C-alpha positions in Angstrom: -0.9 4.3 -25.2 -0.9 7.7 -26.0 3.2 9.0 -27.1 4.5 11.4 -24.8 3.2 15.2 -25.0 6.0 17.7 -25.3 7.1 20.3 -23.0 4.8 23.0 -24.1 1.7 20.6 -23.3 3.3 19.7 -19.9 3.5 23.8 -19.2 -0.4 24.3 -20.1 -1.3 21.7 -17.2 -2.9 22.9 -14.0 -0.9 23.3 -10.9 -3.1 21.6 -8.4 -3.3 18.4 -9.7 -1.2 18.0 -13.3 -1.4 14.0 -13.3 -4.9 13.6 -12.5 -6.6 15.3 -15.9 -7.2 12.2 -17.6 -5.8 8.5 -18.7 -3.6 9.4 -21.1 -0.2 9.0 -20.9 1.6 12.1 -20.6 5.6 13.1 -20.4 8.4 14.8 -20.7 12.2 14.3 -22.1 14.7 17.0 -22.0 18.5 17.9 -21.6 17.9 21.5 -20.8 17.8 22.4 -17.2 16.2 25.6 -17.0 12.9 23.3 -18.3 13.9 20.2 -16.1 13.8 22.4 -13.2 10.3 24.7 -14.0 8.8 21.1 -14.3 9.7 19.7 -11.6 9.4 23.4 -9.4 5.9 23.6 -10.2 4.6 19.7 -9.9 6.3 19.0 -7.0 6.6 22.5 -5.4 10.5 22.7 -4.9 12.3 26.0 -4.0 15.5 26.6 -3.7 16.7 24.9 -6.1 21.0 23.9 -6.0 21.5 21.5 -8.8 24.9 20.4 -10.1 24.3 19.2 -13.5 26.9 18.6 -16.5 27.3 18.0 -19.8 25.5 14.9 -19.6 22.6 16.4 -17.9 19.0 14.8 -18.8 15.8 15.0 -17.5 12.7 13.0 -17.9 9.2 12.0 -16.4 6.0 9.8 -17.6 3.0 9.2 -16.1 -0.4 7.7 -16.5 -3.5 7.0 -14.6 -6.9 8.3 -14.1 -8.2 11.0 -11.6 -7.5 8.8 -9.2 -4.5 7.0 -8.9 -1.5 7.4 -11.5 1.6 5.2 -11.9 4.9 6.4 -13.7 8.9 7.2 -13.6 10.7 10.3 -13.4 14.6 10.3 -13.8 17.6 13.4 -13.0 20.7 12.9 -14.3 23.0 14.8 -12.3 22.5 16.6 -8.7 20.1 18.8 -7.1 19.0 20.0 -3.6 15.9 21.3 -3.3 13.3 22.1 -0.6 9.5 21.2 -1.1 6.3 22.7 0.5 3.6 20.1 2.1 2.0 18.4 -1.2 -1.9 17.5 0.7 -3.7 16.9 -2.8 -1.8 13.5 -3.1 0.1 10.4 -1.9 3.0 9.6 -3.8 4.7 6.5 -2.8 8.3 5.8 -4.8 11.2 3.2 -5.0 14.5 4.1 -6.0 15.2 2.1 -9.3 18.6 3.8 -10.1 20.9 5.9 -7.9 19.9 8.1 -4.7 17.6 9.5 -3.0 17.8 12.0 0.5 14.9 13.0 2.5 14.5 15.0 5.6 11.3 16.4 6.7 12.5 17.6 9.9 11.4 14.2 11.7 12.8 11.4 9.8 15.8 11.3 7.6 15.8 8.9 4.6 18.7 7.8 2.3 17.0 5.5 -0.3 19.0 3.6 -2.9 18.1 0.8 -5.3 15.6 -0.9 -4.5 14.5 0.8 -1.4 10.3 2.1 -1.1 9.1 5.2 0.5 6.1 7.9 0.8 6.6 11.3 0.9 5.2 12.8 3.8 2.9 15.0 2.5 1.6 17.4 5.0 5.5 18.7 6.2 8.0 20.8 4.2 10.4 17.9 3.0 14.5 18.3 2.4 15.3 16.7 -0.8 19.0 15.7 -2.8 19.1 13.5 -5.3 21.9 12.0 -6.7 21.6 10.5 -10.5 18.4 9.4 -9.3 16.0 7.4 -11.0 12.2 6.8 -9.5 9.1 4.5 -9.7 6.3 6.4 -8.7 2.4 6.1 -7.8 0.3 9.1 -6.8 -2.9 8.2 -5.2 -5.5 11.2 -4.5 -5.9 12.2 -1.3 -9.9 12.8 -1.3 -10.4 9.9 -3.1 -8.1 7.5 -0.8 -10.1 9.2 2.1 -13.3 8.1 0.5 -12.3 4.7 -0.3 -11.5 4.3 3.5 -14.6 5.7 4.4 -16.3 2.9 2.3 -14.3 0.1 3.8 -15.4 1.3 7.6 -12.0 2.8 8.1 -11.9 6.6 9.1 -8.9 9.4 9.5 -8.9 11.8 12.0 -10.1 16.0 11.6 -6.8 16.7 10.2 -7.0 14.4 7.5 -5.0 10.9 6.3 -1.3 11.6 7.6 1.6 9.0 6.8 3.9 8.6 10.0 6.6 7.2 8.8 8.6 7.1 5.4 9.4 3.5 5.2 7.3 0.6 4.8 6.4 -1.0 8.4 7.8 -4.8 7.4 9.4 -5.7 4.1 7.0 -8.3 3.3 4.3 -5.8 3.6 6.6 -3.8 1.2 6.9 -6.6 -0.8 3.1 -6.4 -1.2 2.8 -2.7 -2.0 5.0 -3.7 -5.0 3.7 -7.1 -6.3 0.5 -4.7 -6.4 1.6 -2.1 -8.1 2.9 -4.5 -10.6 0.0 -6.0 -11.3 -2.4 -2.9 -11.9 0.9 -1.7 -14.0 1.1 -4.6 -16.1 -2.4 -5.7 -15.9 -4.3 -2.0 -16.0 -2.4 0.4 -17.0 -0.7 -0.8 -20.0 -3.7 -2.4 -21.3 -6.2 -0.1 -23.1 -9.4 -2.4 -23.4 -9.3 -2.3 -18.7 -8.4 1.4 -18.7 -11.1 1.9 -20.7 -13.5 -0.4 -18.1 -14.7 1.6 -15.2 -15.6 -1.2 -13.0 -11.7 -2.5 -14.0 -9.7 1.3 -13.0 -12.1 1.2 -9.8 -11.0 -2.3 -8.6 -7.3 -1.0 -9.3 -7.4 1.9 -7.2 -9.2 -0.4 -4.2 -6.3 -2.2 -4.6 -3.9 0.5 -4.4 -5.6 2.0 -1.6 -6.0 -1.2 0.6 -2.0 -2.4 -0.1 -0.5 1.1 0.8 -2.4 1.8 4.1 -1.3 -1.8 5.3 2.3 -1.2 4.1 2.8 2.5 5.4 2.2 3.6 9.0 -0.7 5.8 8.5 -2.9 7.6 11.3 -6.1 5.7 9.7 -8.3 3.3 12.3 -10.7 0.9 11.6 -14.2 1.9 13.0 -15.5 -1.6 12.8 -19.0 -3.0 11.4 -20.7 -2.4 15.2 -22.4 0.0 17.3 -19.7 0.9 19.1 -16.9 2.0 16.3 -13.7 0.6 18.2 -11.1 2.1 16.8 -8.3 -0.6 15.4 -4.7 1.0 15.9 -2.2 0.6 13.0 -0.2 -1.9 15.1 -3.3 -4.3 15.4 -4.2 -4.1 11.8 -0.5 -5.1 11.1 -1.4 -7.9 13.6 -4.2 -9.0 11.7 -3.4 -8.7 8.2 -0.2 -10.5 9.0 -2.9 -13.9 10.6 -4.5 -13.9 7.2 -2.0 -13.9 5.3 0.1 -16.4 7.7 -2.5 -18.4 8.9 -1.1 -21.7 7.4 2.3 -21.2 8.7 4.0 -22.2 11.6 3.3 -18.6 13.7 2.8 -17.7 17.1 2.6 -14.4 19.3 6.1 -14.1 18.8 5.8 -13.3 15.2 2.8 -11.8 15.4 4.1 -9.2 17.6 7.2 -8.4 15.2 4.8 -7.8 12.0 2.8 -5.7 14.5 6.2 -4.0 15.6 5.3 -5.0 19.4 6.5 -6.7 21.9 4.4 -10.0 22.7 3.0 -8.6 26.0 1.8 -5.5 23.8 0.0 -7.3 21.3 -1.9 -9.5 23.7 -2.8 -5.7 25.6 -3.5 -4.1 22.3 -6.0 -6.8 21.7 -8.0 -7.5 24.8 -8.2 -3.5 24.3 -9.3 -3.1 21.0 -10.9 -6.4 20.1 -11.6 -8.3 23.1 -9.6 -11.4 22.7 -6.1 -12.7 22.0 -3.7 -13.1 18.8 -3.9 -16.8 19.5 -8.0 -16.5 19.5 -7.4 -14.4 16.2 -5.2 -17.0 14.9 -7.5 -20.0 15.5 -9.7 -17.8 13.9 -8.5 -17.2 10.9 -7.3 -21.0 10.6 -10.9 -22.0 11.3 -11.9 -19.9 8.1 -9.3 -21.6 6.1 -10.6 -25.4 6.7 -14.0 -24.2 6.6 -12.8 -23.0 2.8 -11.4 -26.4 2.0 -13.8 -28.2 3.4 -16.4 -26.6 1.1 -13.3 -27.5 -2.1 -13.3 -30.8 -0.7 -14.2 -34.3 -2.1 -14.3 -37.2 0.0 -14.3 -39.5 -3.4 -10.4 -38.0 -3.8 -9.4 -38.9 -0.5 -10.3 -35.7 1.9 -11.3 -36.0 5.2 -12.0 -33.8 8.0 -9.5 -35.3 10.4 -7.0 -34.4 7.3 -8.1 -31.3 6.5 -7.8 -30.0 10.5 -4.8 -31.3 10.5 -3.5 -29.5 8.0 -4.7 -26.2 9.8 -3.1 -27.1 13.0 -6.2 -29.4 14.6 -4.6 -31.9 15.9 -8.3 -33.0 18.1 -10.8 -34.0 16.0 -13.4 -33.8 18.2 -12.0 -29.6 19.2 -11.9 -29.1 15.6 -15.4 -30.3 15.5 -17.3 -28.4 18.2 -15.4 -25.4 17.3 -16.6 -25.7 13.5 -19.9 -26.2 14.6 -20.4 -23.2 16.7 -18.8 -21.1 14.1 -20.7 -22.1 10.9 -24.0 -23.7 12.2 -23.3 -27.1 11.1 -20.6 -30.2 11.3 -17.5 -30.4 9.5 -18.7 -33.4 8.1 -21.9 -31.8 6.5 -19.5 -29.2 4.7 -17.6 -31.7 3.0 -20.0 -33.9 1.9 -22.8 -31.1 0.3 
């Protein structure tokens, strides 16, 4: 990777979008305030600066990416208040790796500290103090998020995609936003032969995009693959990502409910609304896909059978598990594991 640019080259970068010119890394060390605090004025549009800085004082930030997405860490050692105008040209989603964090936008108040994820609202004025602070950051453009969506039958409304809350909506879904950062960090980013693919930074920023609308609360809905475009609320989506990714596990409407933040009687509303069935139809579902995918792995001349295989994905009838297969996938359980 490129070594990090001075000061001087930080200064000649544009104002609306200084971390989306190219793949390079760029950065920035410094002990001087006066530059710290230009810097950090102009990208993320502070005013009114109060800082309380001392001898020790340091400054630095690093970033890389494409014009897309962009991954990198900035760290303040000392103090500062600030206030920030709306930043609509990007997302930038963080995690306190050191120190802390404050932030008010006049709805919420967050205090972050290590190891806690958040997104800036970026269509408010935001209240900001830090505190020795020390971030992880990913910035993820705004048109092109909103164009992704658009691709994966998912629309915003007039206003544009608007984050609802700061925090992500369950910690394993926060848990998810980091494993995939990590990987399009340590498997992207720092590796010059897939920044230099295409094909490899767009299936990176998919990624991105997917993981942080199902770990933020976002006003995005799904428009569906039909005529009609039913919209699917956040709390829904929560529902059903939480199915798939659950589906093996020993879940019910109870725990459905909590991923979607609802109480049981909700969910089953929210989804004789929007979808026209229940979480436990969605469940057997999504269980039904999974045996139909291990059928298909399976060998009978290693010991796999249907009867196991059902089992395994709560069937405890055969003969259900049977007529339900066939009515899904055209043909007998039997006949999938023996092509």
């Amino acid at each position: 990777m490129a070594s990090p640019a001075t000061p001087t080259a930080w200064n000649s970068v544009g104002a609306r979008r200084p971390d989306f010119d190219d793949p390079r890394v760029r950065g920035v060390e410094t002990d001087d305030p006066a530059v710290a605090h230009s810097i950090i004025g102009r990208i993320y549009r502070l005013r009114g600066l109060t800082p309380a800085t001392g001898p020790d004082f340091s400054f630095g930030r690093v970033v890389s990416g494409d014009d897309r997405f962009a991954m990198g860490q900035i760290h303040y050692r000392g103090q500062l208040h600030a206030v920030s105008e709306p930043l609509p040209e990007f997302f930038c989603i963080s995690r306190v790796l050191e120190g802390r964090y404050g932030l008010s936008d006049g709805r919420a108040e967050l205090r972050a500290q290590a190891g806690d994820r958040f997104v800036f609202p970026s269509d408010r004025v935001k209240e900001h103090r830090w505190d020795d602070m020390h971030l992880g950051q990913v910035m993820l453009d705004r048109v092109a998020v909103e164009r992704e969506l658009a691709g994966l039958s998912l629309a915003t409304p007039a206003e544009g995609l608007q984050t609802l809350t700061m925090e992500p909506v369950s910690e394993a879904l926060g848990e998810h936003w980091g494993s995939t950062t990590r990987h399009v960090l340590d498997g992207v980013l720092s590796n010059d032969a897939a920044m230099a693919s295409p094909l490899v930074r767009s299936a990176a920023f998919r990624s991105l995009v997917t993981a942080f609308v199902e770990a933020f609360d976002t006003n995005v809905v799904g428009t569906g693959r039909s005529s009609d475009a039913r919209a699917l609320p956040s709390t829904v989506r929560r529902a059903l990502a939480f199915v798939e990714e659950h589906a093996h596990d020993d879940i019910g409407v109870v725990e459905m409910a909590e991923a979607a933040r609802l109480t049981p009687r909700g969910l089953q509303l929210a989804f004789r609304r929007h979808l026209d069935t229940t979480p436990m139809a969605a469940l057997r579902a999504a269980r039904l896909r999974g045996a139909h995918a291990d059928l298909v792995l399976g060998d009978p001349t290693l010991g796999h059978t249907v009867a196991g295989i059902a089992l395994s994905w709560g069937f405890a009838n055969p003969g259900r598990f049977a007529a339900l297969y066939s009515t899904q996938f055209g043909r007998t359980p039997r006949e999938t594991l023996e092509s």
